[in-house]
GROMACS .gro file of C-alpha atoms in nm:
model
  392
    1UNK     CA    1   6.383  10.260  18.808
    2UNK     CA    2   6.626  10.144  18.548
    3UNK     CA    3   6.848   9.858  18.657
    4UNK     CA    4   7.208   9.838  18.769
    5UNK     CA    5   7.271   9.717  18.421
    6UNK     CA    6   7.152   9.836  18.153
    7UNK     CA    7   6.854   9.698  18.047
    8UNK     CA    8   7.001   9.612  17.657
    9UNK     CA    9   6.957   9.203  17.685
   10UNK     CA   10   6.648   8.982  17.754
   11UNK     CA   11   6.821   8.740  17.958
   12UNK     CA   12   6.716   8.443  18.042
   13UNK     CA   13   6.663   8.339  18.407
   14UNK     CA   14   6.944   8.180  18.402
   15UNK     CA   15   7.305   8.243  18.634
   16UNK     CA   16   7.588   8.042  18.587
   17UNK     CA   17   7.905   8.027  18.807
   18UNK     CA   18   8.076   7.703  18.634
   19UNK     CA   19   8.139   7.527  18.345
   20UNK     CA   20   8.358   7.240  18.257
   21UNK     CA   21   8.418   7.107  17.908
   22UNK     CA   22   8.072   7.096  17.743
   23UNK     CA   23   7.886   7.109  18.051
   24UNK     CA   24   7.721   7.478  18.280
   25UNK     CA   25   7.644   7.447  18.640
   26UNK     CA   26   7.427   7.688  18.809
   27UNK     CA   27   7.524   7.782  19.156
   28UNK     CA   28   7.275   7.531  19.299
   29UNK     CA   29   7.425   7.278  19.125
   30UNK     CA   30   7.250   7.232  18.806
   31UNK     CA   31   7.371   7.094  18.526
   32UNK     CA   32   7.329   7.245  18.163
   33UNK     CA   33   7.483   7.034  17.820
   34UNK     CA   34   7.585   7.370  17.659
   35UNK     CA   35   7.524   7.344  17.293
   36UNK     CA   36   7.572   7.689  17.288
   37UNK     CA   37   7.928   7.824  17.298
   38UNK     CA   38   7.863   8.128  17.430
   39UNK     CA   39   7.749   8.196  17.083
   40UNK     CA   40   8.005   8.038  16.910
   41UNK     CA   41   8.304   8.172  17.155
   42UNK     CA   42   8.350   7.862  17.354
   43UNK     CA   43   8.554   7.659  17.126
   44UNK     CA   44   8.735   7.392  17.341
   45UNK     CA   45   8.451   7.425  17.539
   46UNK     CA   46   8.511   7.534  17.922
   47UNK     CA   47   8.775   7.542  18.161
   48UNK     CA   48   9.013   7.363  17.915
   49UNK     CA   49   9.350   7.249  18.060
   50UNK     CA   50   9.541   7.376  17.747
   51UNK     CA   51   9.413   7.699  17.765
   52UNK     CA   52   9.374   7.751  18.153
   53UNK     CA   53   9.752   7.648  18.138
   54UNK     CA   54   9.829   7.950  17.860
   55UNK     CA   55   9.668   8.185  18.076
   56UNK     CA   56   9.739   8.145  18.375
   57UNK     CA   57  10.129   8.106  18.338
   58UNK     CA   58  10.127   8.481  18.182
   59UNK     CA   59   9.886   8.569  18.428
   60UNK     CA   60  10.212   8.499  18.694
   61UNK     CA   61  10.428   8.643  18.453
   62UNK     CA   62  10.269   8.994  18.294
   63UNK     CA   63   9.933   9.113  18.222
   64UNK     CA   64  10.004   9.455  17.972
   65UNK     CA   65  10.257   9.665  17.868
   66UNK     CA   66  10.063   9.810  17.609
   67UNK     CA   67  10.163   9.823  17.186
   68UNK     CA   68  10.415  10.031  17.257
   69UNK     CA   69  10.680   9.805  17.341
   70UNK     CA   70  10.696   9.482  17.119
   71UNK     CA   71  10.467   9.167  17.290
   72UNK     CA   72  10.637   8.839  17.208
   73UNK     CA   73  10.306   8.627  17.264
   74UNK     CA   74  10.121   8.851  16.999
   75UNK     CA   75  10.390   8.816  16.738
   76UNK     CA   76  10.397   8.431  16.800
   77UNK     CA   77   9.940   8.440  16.727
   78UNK     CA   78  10.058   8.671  16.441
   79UNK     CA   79  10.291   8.397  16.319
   80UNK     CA   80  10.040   8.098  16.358
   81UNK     CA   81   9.757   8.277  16.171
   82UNK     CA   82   9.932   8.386  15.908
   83UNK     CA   83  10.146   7.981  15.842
   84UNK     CA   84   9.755   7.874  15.864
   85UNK     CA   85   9.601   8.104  15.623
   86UNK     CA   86   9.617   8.360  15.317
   87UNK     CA   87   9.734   8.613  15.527
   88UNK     CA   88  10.045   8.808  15.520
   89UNK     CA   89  10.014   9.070  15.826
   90UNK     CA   90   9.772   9.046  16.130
   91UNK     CA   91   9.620   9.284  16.375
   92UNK     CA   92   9.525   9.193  16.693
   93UNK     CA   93   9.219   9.322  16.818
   94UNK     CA   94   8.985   9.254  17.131
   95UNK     CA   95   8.640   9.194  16.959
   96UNK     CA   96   8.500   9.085  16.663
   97UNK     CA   97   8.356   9.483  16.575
   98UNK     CA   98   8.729   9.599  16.624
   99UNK     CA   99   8.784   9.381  16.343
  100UNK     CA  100   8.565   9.436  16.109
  101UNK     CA  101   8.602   9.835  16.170
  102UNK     CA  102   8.974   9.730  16.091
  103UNK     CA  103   8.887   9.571  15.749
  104UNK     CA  104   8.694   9.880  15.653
  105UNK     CA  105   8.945  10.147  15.785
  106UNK     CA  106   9.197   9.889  15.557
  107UNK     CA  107   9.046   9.869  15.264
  108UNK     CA  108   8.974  10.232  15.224
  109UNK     CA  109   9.315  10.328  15.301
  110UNK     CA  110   9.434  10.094  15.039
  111UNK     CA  111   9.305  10.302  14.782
  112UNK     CA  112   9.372  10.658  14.967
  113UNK     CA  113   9.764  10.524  14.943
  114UNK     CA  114   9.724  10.443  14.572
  115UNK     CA  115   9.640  10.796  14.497
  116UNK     CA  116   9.189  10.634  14.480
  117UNK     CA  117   9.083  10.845  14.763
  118UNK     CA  118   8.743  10.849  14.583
  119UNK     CA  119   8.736  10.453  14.621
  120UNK     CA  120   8.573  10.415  14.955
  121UNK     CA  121   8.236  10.316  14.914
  122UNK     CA  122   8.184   9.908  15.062
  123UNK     CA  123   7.916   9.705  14.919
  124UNK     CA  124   7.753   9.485  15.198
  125UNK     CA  125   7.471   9.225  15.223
  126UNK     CA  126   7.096   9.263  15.332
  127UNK     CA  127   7.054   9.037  15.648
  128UNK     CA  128   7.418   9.068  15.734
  129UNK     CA  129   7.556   9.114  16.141
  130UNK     CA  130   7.949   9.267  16.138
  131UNK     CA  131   7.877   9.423  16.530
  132UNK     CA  132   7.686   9.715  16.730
  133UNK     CA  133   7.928  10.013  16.669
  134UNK     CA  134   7.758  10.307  16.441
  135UNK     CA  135   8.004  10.200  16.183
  136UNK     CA  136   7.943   9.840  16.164
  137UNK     CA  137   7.553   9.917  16.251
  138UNK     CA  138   7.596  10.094  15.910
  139UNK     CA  139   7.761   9.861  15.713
  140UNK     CA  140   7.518   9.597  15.786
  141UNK     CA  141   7.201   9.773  15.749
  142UNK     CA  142   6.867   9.716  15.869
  143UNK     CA  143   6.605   9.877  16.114
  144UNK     CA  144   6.641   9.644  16.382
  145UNK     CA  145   7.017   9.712  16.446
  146UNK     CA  146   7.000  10.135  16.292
  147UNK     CA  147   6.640  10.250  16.427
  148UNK     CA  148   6.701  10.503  16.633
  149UNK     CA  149   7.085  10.590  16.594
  150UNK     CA  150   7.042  10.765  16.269
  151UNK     CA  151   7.220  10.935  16.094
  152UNK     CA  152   7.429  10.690  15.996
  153UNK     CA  153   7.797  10.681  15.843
  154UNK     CA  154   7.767  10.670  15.484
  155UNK     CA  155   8.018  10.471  15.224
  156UNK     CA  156   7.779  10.142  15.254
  157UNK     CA  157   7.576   9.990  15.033
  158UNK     CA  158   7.336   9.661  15.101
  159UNK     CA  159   7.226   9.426  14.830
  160UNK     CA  160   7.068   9.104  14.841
  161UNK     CA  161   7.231   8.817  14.990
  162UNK     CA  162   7.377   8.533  14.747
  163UNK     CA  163   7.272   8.806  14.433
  164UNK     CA  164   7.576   8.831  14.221
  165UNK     CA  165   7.443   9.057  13.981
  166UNK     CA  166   7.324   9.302  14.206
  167UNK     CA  167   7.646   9.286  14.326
  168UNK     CA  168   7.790   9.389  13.972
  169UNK     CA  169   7.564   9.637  13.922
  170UNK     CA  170   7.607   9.808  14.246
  171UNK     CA  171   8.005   9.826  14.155
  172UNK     CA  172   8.131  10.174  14.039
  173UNK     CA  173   8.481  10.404  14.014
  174UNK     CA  174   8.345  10.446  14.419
  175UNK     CA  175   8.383  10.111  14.495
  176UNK     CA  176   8.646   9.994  14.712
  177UNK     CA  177   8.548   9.655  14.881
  178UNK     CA  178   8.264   9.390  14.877
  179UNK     CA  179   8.233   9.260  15.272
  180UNK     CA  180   8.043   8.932  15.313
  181UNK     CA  181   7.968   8.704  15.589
  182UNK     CA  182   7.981   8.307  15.443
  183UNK     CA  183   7.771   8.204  15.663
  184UNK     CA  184   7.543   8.485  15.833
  185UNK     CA  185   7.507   8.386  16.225
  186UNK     CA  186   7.270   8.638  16.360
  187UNK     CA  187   6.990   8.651  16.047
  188UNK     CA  188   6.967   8.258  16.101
  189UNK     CA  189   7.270   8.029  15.985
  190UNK     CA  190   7.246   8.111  15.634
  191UNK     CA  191   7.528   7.988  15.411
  192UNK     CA  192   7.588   8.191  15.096
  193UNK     CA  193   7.475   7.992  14.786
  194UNK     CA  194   7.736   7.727  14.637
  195UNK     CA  195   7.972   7.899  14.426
  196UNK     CA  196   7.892   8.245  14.547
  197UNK     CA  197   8.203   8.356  14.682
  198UNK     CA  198   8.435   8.193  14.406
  199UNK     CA  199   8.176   8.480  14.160
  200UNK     CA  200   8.254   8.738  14.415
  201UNK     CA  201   8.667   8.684  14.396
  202UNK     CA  202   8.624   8.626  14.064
  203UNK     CA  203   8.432   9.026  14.084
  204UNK     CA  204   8.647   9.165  14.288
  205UNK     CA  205   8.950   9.021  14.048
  206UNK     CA  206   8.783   9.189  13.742
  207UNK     CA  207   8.636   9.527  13.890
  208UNK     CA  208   9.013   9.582  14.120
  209UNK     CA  209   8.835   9.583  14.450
  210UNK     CA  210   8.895   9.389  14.750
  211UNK     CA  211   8.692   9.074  14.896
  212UNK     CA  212   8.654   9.098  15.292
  213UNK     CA  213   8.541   8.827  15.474
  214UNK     CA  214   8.337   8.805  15.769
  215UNK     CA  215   8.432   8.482  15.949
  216UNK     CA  216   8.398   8.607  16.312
  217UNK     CA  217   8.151   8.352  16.368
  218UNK     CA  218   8.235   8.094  16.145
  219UNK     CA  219   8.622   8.104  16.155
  220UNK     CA  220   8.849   7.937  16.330
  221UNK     CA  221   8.697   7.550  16.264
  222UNK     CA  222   8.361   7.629  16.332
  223UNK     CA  223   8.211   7.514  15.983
  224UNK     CA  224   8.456   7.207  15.976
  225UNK     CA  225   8.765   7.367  15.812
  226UNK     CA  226   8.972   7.601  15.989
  227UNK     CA  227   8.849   7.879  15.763
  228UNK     CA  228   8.489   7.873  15.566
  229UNK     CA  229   8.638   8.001  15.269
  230UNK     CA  230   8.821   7.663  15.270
  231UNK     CA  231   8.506   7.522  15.135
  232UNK     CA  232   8.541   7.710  14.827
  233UNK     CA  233   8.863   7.738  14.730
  234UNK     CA  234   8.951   8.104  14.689
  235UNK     CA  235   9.135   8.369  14.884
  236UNK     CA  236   9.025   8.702  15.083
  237UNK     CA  237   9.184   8.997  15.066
  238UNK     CA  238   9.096   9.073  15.401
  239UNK     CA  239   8.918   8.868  15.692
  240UNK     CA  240   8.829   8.971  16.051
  241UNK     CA  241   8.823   8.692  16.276
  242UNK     CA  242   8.716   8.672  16.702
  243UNK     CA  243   8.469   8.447  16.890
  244UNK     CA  244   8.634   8.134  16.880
  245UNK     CA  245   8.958   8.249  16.812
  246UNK     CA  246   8.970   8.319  17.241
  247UNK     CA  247   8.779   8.065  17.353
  248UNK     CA  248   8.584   8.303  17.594
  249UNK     CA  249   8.894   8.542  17.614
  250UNK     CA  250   8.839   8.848  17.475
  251UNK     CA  251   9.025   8.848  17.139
  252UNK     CA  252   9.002   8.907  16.779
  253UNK     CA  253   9.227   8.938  16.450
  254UNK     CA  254   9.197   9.135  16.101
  255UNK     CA  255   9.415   8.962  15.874
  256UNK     CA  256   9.546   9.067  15.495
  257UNK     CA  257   9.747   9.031  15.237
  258UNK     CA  258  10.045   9.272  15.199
  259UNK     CA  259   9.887   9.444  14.961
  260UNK     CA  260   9.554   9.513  15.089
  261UNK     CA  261   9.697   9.605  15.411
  262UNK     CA  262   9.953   9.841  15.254
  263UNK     CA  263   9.784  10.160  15.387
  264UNK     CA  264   9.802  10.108  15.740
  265UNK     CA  265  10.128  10.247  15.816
  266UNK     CA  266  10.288  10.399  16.127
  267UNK     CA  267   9.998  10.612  16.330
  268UNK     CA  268   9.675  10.466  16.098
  269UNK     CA  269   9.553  10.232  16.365
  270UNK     CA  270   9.587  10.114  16.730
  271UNK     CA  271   9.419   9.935  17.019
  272UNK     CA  272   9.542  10.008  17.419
  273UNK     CA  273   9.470   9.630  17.496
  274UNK     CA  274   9.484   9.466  17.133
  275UNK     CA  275   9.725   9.154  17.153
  276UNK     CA  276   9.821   9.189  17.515
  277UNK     CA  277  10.013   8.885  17.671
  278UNK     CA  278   9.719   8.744  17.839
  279UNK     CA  279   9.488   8.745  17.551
  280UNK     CA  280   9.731   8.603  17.309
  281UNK     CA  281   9.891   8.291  17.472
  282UNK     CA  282   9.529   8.162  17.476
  283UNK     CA  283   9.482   8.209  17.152
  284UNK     CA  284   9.767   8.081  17.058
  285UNK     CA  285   9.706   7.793  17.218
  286UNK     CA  286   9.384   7.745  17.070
  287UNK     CA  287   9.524   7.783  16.701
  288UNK     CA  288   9.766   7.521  16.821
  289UNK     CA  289   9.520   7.285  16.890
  290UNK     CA  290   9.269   7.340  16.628
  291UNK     CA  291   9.510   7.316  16.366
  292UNK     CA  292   9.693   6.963  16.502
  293UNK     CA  293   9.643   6.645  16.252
  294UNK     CA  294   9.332   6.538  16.271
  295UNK     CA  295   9.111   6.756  16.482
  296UNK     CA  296   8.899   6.963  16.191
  297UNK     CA  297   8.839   6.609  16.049
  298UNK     CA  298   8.700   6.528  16.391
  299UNK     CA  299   8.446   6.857  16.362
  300UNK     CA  300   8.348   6.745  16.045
  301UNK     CA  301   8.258   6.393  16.176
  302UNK     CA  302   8.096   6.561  16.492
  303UNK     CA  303   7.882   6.818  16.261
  304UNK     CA  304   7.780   6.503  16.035
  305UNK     CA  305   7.713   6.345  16.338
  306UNK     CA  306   7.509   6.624  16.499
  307UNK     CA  307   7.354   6.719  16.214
  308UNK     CA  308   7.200   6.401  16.159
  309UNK     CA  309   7.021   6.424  16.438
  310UNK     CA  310   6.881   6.696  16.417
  311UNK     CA  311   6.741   6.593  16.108
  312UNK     CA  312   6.587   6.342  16.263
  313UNK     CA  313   6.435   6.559  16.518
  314UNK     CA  314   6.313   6.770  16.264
  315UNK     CA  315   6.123   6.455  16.097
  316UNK     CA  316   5.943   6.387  16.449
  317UNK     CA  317   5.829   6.708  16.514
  318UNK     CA  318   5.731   6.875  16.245
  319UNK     CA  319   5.482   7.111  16.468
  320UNK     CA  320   5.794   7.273  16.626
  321UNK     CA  321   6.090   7.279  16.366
  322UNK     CA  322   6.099   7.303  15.969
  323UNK     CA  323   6.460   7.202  15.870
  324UNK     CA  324   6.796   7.193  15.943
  325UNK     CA  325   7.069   7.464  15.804
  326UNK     CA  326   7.464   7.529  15.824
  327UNK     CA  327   7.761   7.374  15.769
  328UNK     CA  328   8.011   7.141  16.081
  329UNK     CA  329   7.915   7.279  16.383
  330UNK     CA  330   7.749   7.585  16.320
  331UNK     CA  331   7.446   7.452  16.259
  332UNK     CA  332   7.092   7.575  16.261
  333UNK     CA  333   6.748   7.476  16.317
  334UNK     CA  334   6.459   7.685  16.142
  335UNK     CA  335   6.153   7.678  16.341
  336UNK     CA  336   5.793   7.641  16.301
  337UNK     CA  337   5.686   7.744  16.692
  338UNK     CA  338   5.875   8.021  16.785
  339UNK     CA  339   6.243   7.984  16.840
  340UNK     CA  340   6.217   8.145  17.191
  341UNK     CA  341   5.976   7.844  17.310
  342UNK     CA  342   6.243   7.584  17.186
  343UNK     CA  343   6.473   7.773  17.371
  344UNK     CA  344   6.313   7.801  17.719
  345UNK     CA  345   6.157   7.452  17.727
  346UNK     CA  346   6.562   7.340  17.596
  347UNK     CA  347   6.637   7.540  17.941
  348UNK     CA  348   6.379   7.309  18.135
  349UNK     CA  349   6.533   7.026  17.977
  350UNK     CA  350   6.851   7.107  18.058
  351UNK     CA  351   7.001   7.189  17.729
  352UNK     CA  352   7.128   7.590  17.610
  353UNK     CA  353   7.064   7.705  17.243
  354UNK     CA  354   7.121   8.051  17.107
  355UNK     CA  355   6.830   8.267  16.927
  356UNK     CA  356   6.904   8.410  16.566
  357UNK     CA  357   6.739   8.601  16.320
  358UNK     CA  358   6.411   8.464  16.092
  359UNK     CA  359   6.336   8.215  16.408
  360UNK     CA  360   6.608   7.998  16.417
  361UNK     CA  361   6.774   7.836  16.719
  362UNK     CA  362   7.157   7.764  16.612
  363UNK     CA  363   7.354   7.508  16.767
  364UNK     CA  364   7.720   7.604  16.835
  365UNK     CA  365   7.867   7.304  17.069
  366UNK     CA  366   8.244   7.317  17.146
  367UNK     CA  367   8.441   7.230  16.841
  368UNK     CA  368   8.554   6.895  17.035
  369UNK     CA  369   8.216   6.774  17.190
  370UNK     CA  370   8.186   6.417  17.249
  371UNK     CA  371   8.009   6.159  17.064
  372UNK     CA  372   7.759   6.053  17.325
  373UNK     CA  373   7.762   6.439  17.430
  374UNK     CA  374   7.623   6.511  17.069
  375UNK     CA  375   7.355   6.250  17.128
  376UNK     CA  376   7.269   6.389  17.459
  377UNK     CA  377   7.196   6.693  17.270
  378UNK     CA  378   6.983   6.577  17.091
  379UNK     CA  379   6.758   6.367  17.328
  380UNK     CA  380   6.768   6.675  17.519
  381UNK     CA  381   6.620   6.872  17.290
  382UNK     CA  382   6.343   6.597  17.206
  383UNK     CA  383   6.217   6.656  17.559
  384UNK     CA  384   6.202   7.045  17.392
  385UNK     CA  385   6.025   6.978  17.115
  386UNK     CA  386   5.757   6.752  17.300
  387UNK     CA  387   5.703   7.041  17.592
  388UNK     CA  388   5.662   7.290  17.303
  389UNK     CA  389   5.402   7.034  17.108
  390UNK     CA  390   5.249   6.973  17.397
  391UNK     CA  391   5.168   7.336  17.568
  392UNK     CA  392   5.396   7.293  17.874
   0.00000   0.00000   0.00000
């Protein structure tokens, strides 16, 4: 008999009811050091004054009134995002696969206004995650997110991560976009090679095209600047953003230039709950916060900090992990045992990871984890690594 829910998730044995800065509690009472973050959503960690303040004074004030009538809190996220990035014009999603299915519907209307309508073809990357609809299932490629929901949507093509000229030669008169994640989450905390998205603007510059960026898991201070193409010193065209961006709420952006956006005019897009009140006073709040003096200087310190550890964890048990990968706090350790035995023996020790892609177990903590929290961590996962070694 199939289960009340559907059975799509191997979830862990696991319930919990409440969580307080970086810390879970199970309804018994126990206590779990989350370096988690809900898979990198959790980004003041939990229960958060600032942000249980944002919501629930709209909560007592107005849930929805849909996009039909202007919504003064989304405008004011709109604002923020754009004084804190490349961006010109935002849209306000609920998820990060409503954004990326934005930046493709974007780009490929850029060109339809422009009198290109043959310039819709997207060139992706092998390994790549952008979400579970049968668009962004198609952009990304792969058997283990297509098999079985053939036939896909067409207009993608996948080369090689970090391979700039198989990039270049897969650009034609089709070509409309190149759509990269800088750092892919799911295949395993993989940063794209130094330099490799200053040769893709520097591509897309040459060939006309548009450069769409992927930071829904990376954005928003995750890799210790408030954006990850911060780190190399160019400019999207487009970027879809969620995760941390809500802090657990469900929320999401696709941001743009003028120009790139410049074919979604009146009737081309819309969302029923995109940017409602609730949704965007707590992200607004959390912008607020992560972009105040001083606190992406603190990530960087933290990921330094964290990362350092892990290092040395890695040196100590060399049975269970093979190195350390990622960039602030989105950070990931490449296994030797298999990721999901680090994971369930972190459970037993009190500790929650995330699984990713080519067995990795990333660590996500809240963007403003403690110092001793960070070392707690660690120890924590110690006690992992020695169950693992050890059989238990």
């Amino acid at each position: 008999m199939i289960p009340v829910l559907l059975p799509t998730y191997a979830r862990a044995p696991i319930a919990f009811e409440r969580g307080e800065g970086s810390w879970l509690y199970t309804g018994d009472g126990e206590r779990y050091l989350d370096a988690g973050g809900g898979i990198a959503v959790n980004s003041l960690g939990h229960a958060h004054p600032a942000l249980v303040r944002a919501l629930t004074t709209q909560a007592e004030r107005l849930w929805h009134t849909s996009n039909l009538y202007g919504v003064p809190n989304q405008t004011a996220l709109a604002e923020a995002l754009v004084r804190h990035s490349f961006a010109d014009t935002v849209f306000v999603t609920n998820s990060g696969t409503e954004s990326m299915e934005c930046a493709v519907k974007m780009a490929r209307s850029r060109f339809a206004r422009n009198s290109a309508q043959g310039r819709n073809r997207i060139i992706t990357f092998e390994g790549s995650f952008h979400g579970r609809s049968l668009g962004m299932i198609s952009a990304a490629g792969g058997a283990k997110l297509t098999d079985g929901f053939e036939p896909l949507l067409p207009g993608f093509v996948q080369v090689p991560f970090g391979d700039i000229a198989a990039v270049e030669a897969a650009v034609d008169d089709t070509t409309a976009a190149v759509m990269i994640e800088p750092v892919q989450g799911e295949s395993g905390i993989i940063p794209a090679p130094d330099g490799f998205l200053r040769k893709l603007r520097e591509l897309c510059d040459r060939h006309g095209i548009l450069l769409v960026l992927d930071e829904i898991q990376c954005g928003l201070g995750r890799t210790g600047r408030l954006f990850a193409y911060e780190w190399e010193d160019i400019e999207p065209d487009i970027m879809g953003l969620a995760k941390g961006i809500g802090g657990g709420f469900p929320l999401g952006a696709c941001v743009a230039t003028e120009d790139a956006a410049s074919g979604m005019t009146v009737g081309k897009h819309g969302s029923t709950f995109g940017g409602n009140p609730l949704a965007s006073a707590v992200g607004t709040a959390i912008v607020d916060i992560v972009t105040a003096p001083g606190f992406l200087e603190s990530v960087r310190n933290s990921g330094e900090r964290l990362r350092a550890g892990l290092e040395a964890l890695v040196l100590d048990h060399k049975r269970v992990f093979r190195s350390v990968r990622g960039k602030g706090l989105m950070l990931g350790l490449v296994c030797e045992a298999p990721n999901s035995d680090v994971i369930a023996a972190g459970h037993d020790a009190r500790v929650v990871t995330i699984p990713a892609g080519n067995n990795v177990v990333r660590v996500l903590p809240p963007l403003n984890i403690a110092g001793d929290e960070i070392d707690e961590v660690v120890k924590r996962l110690r006690r992992a690594a020695a169950a693992v070694e050890s059989g238990k």
